[in-house]
PDB file of C-alpha atoms in Angstrom:
ATOM      1  CA  MET A   1     -16.299 -21.766 -19.795  1.00  0.00           C
ATOM      2  CA  SER A   2     -13.984 -21.043 -23.002  1.00  0.00           C
ATOM      3  CA  ASP A   3     -10.405 -22.516 -23.524  1.00  0.00           C
ATOM      4  CA  ASP A   4     -10.009 -18.838 -25.777  1.00  0.00           C
ATOM      5  CA  LEU A   5      -9.022 -17.304 -22.791  1.00  0.00           C
ATOM      6  CA  VAL A   6      -6.946 -19.086 -20.080  1.00  0.00           C
ATOM      7  CA  PHE A   7      -6.441 -17.466 -16.511  1.00  0.00           C
ATOM      8  CA  TYR A   8      -3.274 -18.957 -14.780  1.00  0.00           C
ATOM      9  CA  THR A   9      -3.515 -17.555 -11.243  1.00  0.00           C
ATOM     10  CA  ASN A  10      -3.705 -18.346  -7.837  1.00  0.00           C
ATOM     11  CA  PRO A  11      -5.985 -15.801  -4.264  1.00  0.00           C
ATOM     12  CA  GLN A  12      -3.000 -14.894  -2.914  1.00  0.00           C
ATOM     13  CA  SER A  13      -1.568 -13.269  -5.635  1.00  0.00           C
ATOM     14  CA  ARG A  14      -1.588 -10.148  -8.116  1.00  0.00           C
ATOM     15  CA  GLY A  15      -3.658 -13.061  -9.933  1.00  0.00           C
ATOM     16  CA  ARG A  16      -6.419 -11.433  -7.966  1.00  0.00           C
ATOM     17  CA  ILE A  17      -5.543  -7.846 -10.209  1.00  0.00           C
ATOM     18  CA  ALA A  18      -6.286  -9.366 -13.400  1.00  0.00           C
ATOM     19  CA  ARG A  19      -9.492 -12.011 -11.435  1.00  0.00           C
ATOM     20  CA  TRP A  20     -10.705  -8.608 -11.337  1.00  0.00           C
ATOM     21  CA  MET A  21      -9.446  -6.901 -14.617  1.00  0.00           C
ATOM     22  CA  LEU A  22     -11.402  -9.991 -16.088  1.00  0.00           C
ATOM     23  CA  GLU A  23     -14.110  -9.251 -14.640  1.00  0.00           C
ATOM     24  CA  GLU A  24     -14.466  -5.788 -15.321  1.00  0.00           C
ATOM     25  CA  ALA A  25     -14.621  -6.900 -19.556  1.00  0.00           C
ATOM     26  CA  GLY A  26     -16.976  -9.815 -19.157  1.00  0.00           C
ATOM     27  CA  ALA A  27     -14.793 -12.215 -20.291  1.00  0.00           C
ATOM     28  CA  ASP A  28     -15.795 -16.063 -21.144  1.00  0.00           C
ATOM     29  CA  TYR A  29     -12.616 -17.226 -18.883  1.00  0.00           C
ATOM     30  CA  ARG A  30     -11.045 -20.663 -17.468  1.00  0.00           C
ATOM     31  CA  THR A  31      -9.517 -20.540 -14.756  1.00  0.00           C
ATOM     32  CA  GLU A  32      -5.982 -22.471 -13.723  1.00  0.00           C
ATOM     33  CA  VAL A  33      -5.451 -21.976  -9.820  1.00  0.00           C
ATOM     34  CA  VAL A  34      -0.922 -22.597  -9.101  1.00  0.00           C
ATOM     35  CA  ASP A  35       0.290 -23.481  -6.263  1.00  0.00           C
ATOM     36  CA  TYR A  36       3.161 -22.069  -4.773  1.00  0.00           C
ATOM     37  CA  ALA A  37       4.220 -25.907  -3.556  1.00  0.00           C
ATOM     38  CA  SER A  38       4.656 -27.581  -6.542  1.00  0.00           C
ATOM     39  CA  ARG A  39       3.137 -26.019  -9.656  1.00  0.00           C
ATOM     40  CA  MET A  40       4.228 -22.663 -10.389  1.00  0.00           C
ATOM     41  CA  LYS A  41       8.088 -23.578 -10.382  1.00  0.00           C
ATOM     42  CA  SER A  42       6.689 -26.340 -12.379  1.00  0.00           C
ATOM     43  CA  ALA A  43       8.201 -27.162 -16.287  1.00  0.00           C
ATOM     44  CA  GLU A  44       4.751 -26.774 -17.990  1.00  0.00           C
ATOM     45  CA  TYR A  45       3.982 -23.009 -15.994  1.00  0.00           C
ATOM     46  CA  LEU A  46       7.560 -21.994 -16.515  1.00  0.00           C
ATOM     47  CA  ALA A  47       6.837 -22.769 -20.583  1.00  0.00           C
ATOM     48  CA  ILE A  48       4.333 -20.204 -19.386  1.00  0.00           C
ATOM     49  CA  ASN A  49       4.993 -18.146 -17.952  1.00  0.00           C
ATOM     50  CA  PRO A  50       9.075 -18.129 -17.505  1.00  0.00           C
ATOM     51  CA  MET A  51       9.542 -15.789 -14.068  1.00  0.00           C
ATOM     52  CA  GLY A  52       7.473 -18.666 -12.198  1.00  0.00           C
ATOM     53  CA  LYS A  53       4.960 -15.931 -10.773  1.00  0.00           C
ATOM     54  CA  VAL A  54       0.960 -15.448 -11.261  1.00  0.00           C
ATOM     55  CA  PRO A  55      -1.230 -13.456 -12.761  1.00  0.00           C
ATOM     56  CA  ALA A  56      -0.552 -14.628 -16.921  1.00  0.00           C
ATOM     57  CA  ILE A  57      -3.893 -15.194 -19.648  1.00  0.00           C
ATOM     58  CA  VAL A  58      -3.581 -17.178 -22.896  1.00  0.00           C
ATOM     59  CA  HIS A  59      -5.313 -15.538 -24.994  1.00  0.00           C
ATOM     60  CA  HIS A  60      -5.958 -17.204 -29.018  1.00  0.00           C
ATOM     61  CA  GLY A  61      -3.159 -19.315 -28.293  1.00  0.00           C
ATOM     62  CA  LYS A  62      -0.780 -15.846 -27.055  1.00  0.00           C
ATOM     63  CA  VAL A  63       0.898 -14.874 -23.400  1.00  0.00           C
ATOM     64  CA  VAL A  64       0.487 -12.299 -21.326  1.00  0.00           C
ATOM     65  CA  THR A  65       2.100 -11.743 -18.765  1.00  0.00           C
ATOM     66  CA  GLU A  66       2.250  -8.379 -15.466  1.00  0.00           C
ATOM     67  CA  GLY A  67      -0.597  -6.938 -14.294  1.00  0.00           C
ATOM     68  CA  ALA A  68      -0.624  -3.475 -16.241  1.00  0.00           C
ATOM     69  CA  ALA A  69       0.437  -5.646 -18.990  1.00  0.00           C
ATOM     70  CA  ILE A  70      -3.208  -7.805 -18.844  1.00  0.00           C
ATOM     71  CA  CYS A  71      -5.441  -4.519 -18.766  1.00  0.00           C
ATOM     72  CA  ALA A  72      -4.052  -2.797 -20.413  1.00  0.00           C
ATOM     73  CA  TYR A  73      -5.114  -5.522 -22.750  1.00  0.00           C
ATOM     74  CA  LEU A  74      -7.620  -6.958 -22.180  1.00  0.00           C
ATOM     75  CA  ALA A  75      -9.323  -3.456 -21.959  1.00  0.00           C
ATOM     76  CA  GLU A  76      -8.343  -3.189 -26.106  1.00  0.00           C
ATOM     77  CA  ALA A  77      -9.667  -7.731 -26.653  1.00  0.00           C
ATOM     78  CA  PHE A  78     -13.289  -6.489 -25.130  1.00  0.00           C
ATOM     79  CA  PRO A  79     -14.044  -2.728 -26.457  1.00  0.00           C
ATOM     80  CA  GLU A  80     -17.269  -3.417 -25.631  1.00  0.00           C
ATOM     81  CA  ALA A  81     -16.666  -3.602 -22.004  1.00  0.00           C
ATOM     82  CA  GLY A  82     -15.620   0.143 -22.561  1.00  0.00           C
ATOM     83  CA  LEU A  83     -12.654   0.060 -20.872  1.00  0.00           C
ATOM     84  CA  ALA A  84      -9.869   1.550 -23.128  1.00  0.00           C
ATOM     85  CA  PRO A  85      -9.098   4.721 -22.586  1.00  0.00           C
ATOM     86  CA  ARG A  86     -10.773   7.854 -25.114  1.00  0.00           C
ATOM     87  CA  PRO A  87      -8.755  10.031 -26.711  1.00  0.00           C
ATOM     88  CA  GLU A  88      -8.706  12.954 -23.723  1.00  0.00           C
ATOM     89  CA  GLU A  89      -7.941  10.247 -21.310  1.00  0.00           C
ATOM     90  CA  ARG A  90      -5.324   8.402 -22.836  1.00  0.00           C
ATOM     91  CA  ALA A  91      -2.375  10.830 -21.121  1.00  0.00           C
ATOM     92  CA  ASP A  92      -4.027  10.029 -17.884  1.00  0.00           C
ATOM     93  CA  TYR A  93      -4.808   7.035 -18.478  1.00  0.00           C
ATOM     94  CA  TYR A  94      -1.355   5.527 -19.103  1.00  0.00           C
ATOM     95  CA  ARG A  95       0.815   7.416 -17.415  1.00  0.00           C
ATOM     96  CA  TRP A  96      -1.190   6.274 -13.848  1.00  0.00           C
ATOM     97  CA  LEU A  97      -0.786   2.604 -14.871  1.00  0.00           C
ATOM     98  CA  PHE A  98       2.457   2.856 -15.409  1.00  0.00           C
ATOM     99  CA  PHE A  99       3.636   4.772 -12.783  1.00  0.00           C
ATOM    100  CA  ALA A 100       1.850   2.319 -10.737  1.00  0.00           C
ATOM    101  CA  ALA A 101       3.363  -0.621 -12.188  1.00  0.00           C
ATOM    102  CA  GLY A 102       7.017   0.943 -11.948  1.00  0.00           C
ATOM    103  CA  PRO A 103       7.680   3.147  -9.124  1.00  0.00           C
ATOM    104  CA  VAL A 104       4.678   2.625  -6.537  1.00  0.00           C
ATOM    105  CA  GLU A 105       5.882  -1.198  -6.761  1.00  0.00           C
ATOM    106  CA  GLN A 106       9.340  -0.686  -6.431  1.00  0.00           C
ATOM    107  CA  ALA A 107       9.149   1.995  -3.916  1.00  0.00           C
ATOM    108  CA  VAL A 108       6.595   0.295  -1.824  1.00  0.00           C
ATOM    109  CA  THR A 109       8.385  -3.295  -2.203  1.00  0.00           C
ATOM    110  CA  ASN A 110      12.271  -1.685  -1.362  1.00  0.00           C
ATOM    111  CA  ASN A 111      10.463  -0.014   1.275  1.00  0.00           C
ATOM    112  CA  HIS A 112       8.816  -2.903   2.684  1.00  0.00           C
ATOM    113  CA  ALA A 113      12.521  -4.522   2.584  1.00  0.00           C
ATOM    114  CA  LYS A 114      13.704  -2.009   5.594  1.00  0.00           C
ATOM    115  CA  PHE A 115      15.612  -1.057   2.048  1.00  0.00           C
ATOM    116  CA  ASP A 116      15.827   3.770   2.172  1.00  0.00           C
ATOM    117  CA  PRO A 117      18.371   5.063  -1.398  1.00  0.00           C
ATOM    118  CA  SER A 118      20.836   6.971   0.117  1.00  0.00           C
ATOM    119  CA  PRO A 119      20.581  10.445  -1.821  1.00  0.00           C
ATOM    120  CA  GLU A 120      23.344   9.871  -4.255  1.00  0.00           C
ATOM    121  CA  GLN A 121      21.028   5.973  -5.020  1.00  0.00           C
ATOM    122  CA  THR A 122      17.878   8.124  -6.072  1.00  0.00           C
ATOM    123  CA  ARG A 123      19.243   9.589  -9.048  1.00  0.00           C
ATOM    124  CA  MET A 124      19.228   5.462 -10.665  1.00  0.00           C
ATOM    125  CA  PHE A 125      16.072   4.666  -8.667  1.00  0.00           C
ATOM    126  CA  GLY A 126      12.889   5.760 -10.948  1.00  0.00           C
ATOM    127  CA  TYR A 127      11.519   6.145  -8.579  1.00  0.00           C
ATOM    128  CA  GLY A 128      13.864   8.101  -6.237  1.00  0.00           C
ATOM    129  CA  ASN A 129      12.332   7.441  -2.603  1.00  0.00           C
ATOM    130  CA  TYR A 130       9.454   6.236  -0.900  1.00  0.00           C
ATOM    131  CA  ALA A 131       8.278   9.475   0.161  1.00  0.00           C
ATOM    132  CA  THR A 132       8.127  10.973  -3.122  1.00  0.00           C
ATOM    133  CA  THR A 133       6.124   8.470  -4.810  1.00  0.00           C
ATOM    134  CA  VAL A 134       3.322   8.295  -2.257  1.00  0.00           C
ATOM    135  CA  ALA A 135       2.767  11.935  -2.331  1.00  0.00           C
ATOM    136  CA  VAL A 136       2.684  11.815  -6.006  1.00  0.00           C
ATOM    137  CA  LEU A 137       0.178   9.150  -6.316  1.00  0.00           C
ATOM    138  CA  GLU A 138      -1.692  10.436  -3.091  1.00  0.00           C
ATOM    139  CA  LYS A 139      -1.807  13.564  -5.671  1.00  0.00           C
ATOM    140  CA  ALA A 140      -3.126  11.518  -8.476  1.00  0.00           C
ATOM    141  CA  VAL A 141      -6.242   9.730  -7.256  1.00  0.00           C
ATOM    142  CA  SER A 142      -7.727  13.297  -5.771  1.00  0.00           C
ATOM    143  CA  ALA A 143      -7.641  15.081  -8.836  1.00  0.00           C
ATOM    144  CA  HIS A 144     -10.420  13.200  -9.685  1.00  0.00           C
ATOM    145  CA  PRO A 145     -13.169  10.475  -8.724  1.00  0.00           C
ATOM    146  CA  TYR A 146     -11.176   7.807 -11.128  1.00  0.00           C
ATOM    147  CA  ILE A 147      -7.568   7.422 -11.605  1.00  0.00           C
ATOM    148  CA  ALA A 148      -7.751   8.755 -15.915  1.00  0.00           C
ATOM    149  CA  GLY A 149     -10.563  11.574 -15.102  1.00  0.00           C
ATOM    150  CA  ASP A 150     -13.709  10.956 -14.596  1.00  0.00           C
ATOM    151  CA  ARG A 151     -15.123   7.679 -15.967  1.00  0.00           C
ATOM    152  CA  PHE A 152     -13.283   4.216 -14.829  1.00  0.00           C
ATOM    153  CA  THR A 153     -10.828   2.148 -17.237  1.00  0.00           C
ATOM    154  CA  ALA A 154      -8.615  -0.784 -16.896  1.00  0.00           C
ATOM    155  CA  ALA A 155      -5.843   1.860 -15.043  1.00  0.00           C
ATOM    156  CA  ASP A 156      -8.483   2.128 -12.274  1.00  0.00           C
ATOM    157  CA  VAL A 157      -7.661  -1.770 -11.751  1.00  0.00           C
ATOM    158  CA  TYR A 158      -4.355  -2.216 -11.611  1.00  0.00           C
ATOM    159  CA  VAL A 159      -3.953   1.158  -9.932  1.00  0.00           C
ATOM    160  CA  GLY A 160      -6.869   0.669  -7.163  1.00  0.00           C
ATOM    161  CA  SER A 161      -5.870  -2.594  -6.781  1.00  0.00           C
ATOM    162  CA  ALA A 162      -2.444  -1.355  -5.913  1.00  0.00           C
ATOM    163  CA  VAL A 163      -3.721   1.550  -3.317  1.00  0.00           C
ATOM    164  CA  GLY A 164      -6.595  -0.668  -1.773  1.00  0.00           C
ATOM    165  CA  TRP A 165      -3.777  -3.769  -1.027  1.00  0.00           C
ATOM    166  CA  GLY A 166      -1.406  -1.183   0.534  1.00  0.00           C
ATOM    167  CA  THR A 167      -3.611   0.433   2.650  1.00  0.00           C
ATOM    168  CA  LEU A 168      -4.554  -2.685   3.621  1.00  0.00           C
ATOM    169  CA  PHE A 169      -1.491  -4.160   4.397  1.00  0.00           C
ATOM    170  CA  GLY A 170       0.732  -1.067   5.623  1.00  0.00           C
ATOM    171  CA  THR A 171       3.085  -0.537   2.447  1.00  0.00           C
ATOM    172  CA  LEU A 172       0.818   1.953   1.762  1.00  0.00           C
ATOM    173  CA  PRO A 173       0.041   4.884   4.432  1.00  0.00           C
ATOM    174  CA  LYS A 174      -4.388   5.305   5.365  1.00  0.00           C
ATOM    175  CA  HIS A 175      -4.855   8.633   4.333  1.00  0.00           C
ATOM    176  CA  ALA A 176      -7.949   9.920   2.833  1.00  0.00           C
ATOM    177  CA  ALA A 177      -6.870  10.004  -1.028  1.00  0.00           C
ATOM    178  CA  PHE A 178      -6.472   6.102  -1.185  1.00  0.00           C
ATOM    179  CA  THR A 179      -9.026   4.939   0.983  1.00  0.00           C
ATOM    180  CA  ASP A 180     -12.096   7.598  -0.404  1.00  0.00           C
ATOM    181  CA  TYR A 181     -10.277   6.873  -4.170  1.00  0.00           C
ATOM    182  CA  PHE A 182     -10.440   2.518  -3.075  1.00  0.00           C
ATOM    183  CA  GLU A 183     -14.171   2.966  -1.555  1.00  0.00           C
ATOM    184  CA  ARG A 184     -15.417   3.972  -4.876  1.00  0.00           C
ATOM    185  CA  LEU A 185     -14.086   0.864  -6.790  1.00  0.00           C
ATOM    186  CA  ARG A 186     -14.098  -1.987  -3.995  1.00  0.00           C
ATOM    187  CA  SER A 187     -17.982  -1.010  -4.207  1.00  0.00           C
ATOM    188  CA  ARG A 188     -18.700  -2.402  -8.309  1.00  0.00           C
ATOM    189  CA  GLU A 189     -20.463  -5.214  -9.342  1.00  0.00           C
ATOM    190  CA  ALA A 190     -16.997  -7.084 -11.424  1.00  0.00           C
ATOM    191  CA  PHE A 191     -14.514  -6.544  -8.254  1.00  0.00           C
ATOM    192  CA  GLN A 192     -17.624  -8.150  -5.598  1.00  0.00           C
ATOM    193  CA  ARG A 193     -17.082 -11.247  -8.155  1.00  0.00           C
ATOM    194  CA  ALA A 194     -13.802 -11.376  -8.710  1.00  0.00           C
ATOM    195  CA  ALA A 195     -13.228 -11.298  -4.193  1.00  0.00           C
ATOM    196  CA  ALA A 196     -16.032 -13.504  -4.411  1.00  0.00           C
ATOM    197  CA  LYS A 197     -14.503 -16.044  -6.430  1.00  0.00           C
ATOM    198  CA  ASP A 198     -10.296 -15.379  -4.931  1.00  0.00           C
ATOM    199  CA  ASP A 199     -12.365 -15.850  -1.790  1.00  0.00           C
ATOM    200  CA  ALA A 200     -14.158 -19.127  -2.388  1.00  0.00           C
ATOM    201  CA  LEU A 201     -10.711 -20.645  -3.768  1.00  0.00           C
ATOM    202  CA  VAL A 202      -8.596 -19.493  -0.475  1.00  0.00           C
ATOM    203  CA  GLU A 203     -11.854 -21.702   1.581  1.00  0.00           C
ATOM    204  CA  LYS A 204     -11.354 -24.515  -0.312  1.00  0.00           C
ATOM    205  CA  ALA A 205      -7.371 -24.357  -0.533  1.00  0.00           C
ATOM    206  CA  GLN A 206      -7.724 -24.018   3.799  1.00  0.00           C
ATOM    207  CA  ALA A 207     -10.407 -26.665   4.134  1.00  0.00           C
TER     208      ALA A 207
END
């Protein structure tokens, strides 16, 4: 495994997004598991990500954090995988990638925390309110087979992860549009490889 690309993760975290993307990209990478009890907040890891969060990657000495940024970065770093947007896909690709990273993430976490912004507060919040965000996301995943059109791209890794986890853990409703979209994604070989690797790490930790 190459030290040119090091992947910092925990198998019970958003690190699964980056793992899936790495597998889709066909990248040669080394995995460093960062446990919550000690290493996540260690000086060594905080030097990589001062937020003390995973995932993070270090590629040729450069650090990339944030799931959406990692997906976009790897799509460009490994162009032979064909995961970056074509010209006609760019608008939807960037729009929905960052919609999932911004409004969807905020709406889901705030709703889970039982925070419901007042009508006055919705003006200050980029997502407005939870119901609107869910409705817009549902329409987006229904428009085409994939989020940017008829072809799978890196944006589907991030949007698909948000939808998959949301419907699994109940932070998004199990609407047919969401479940149908995620079913198309979870059948991909790279998704299954990534899930198997992370599941094996979970089993190892529990043992």
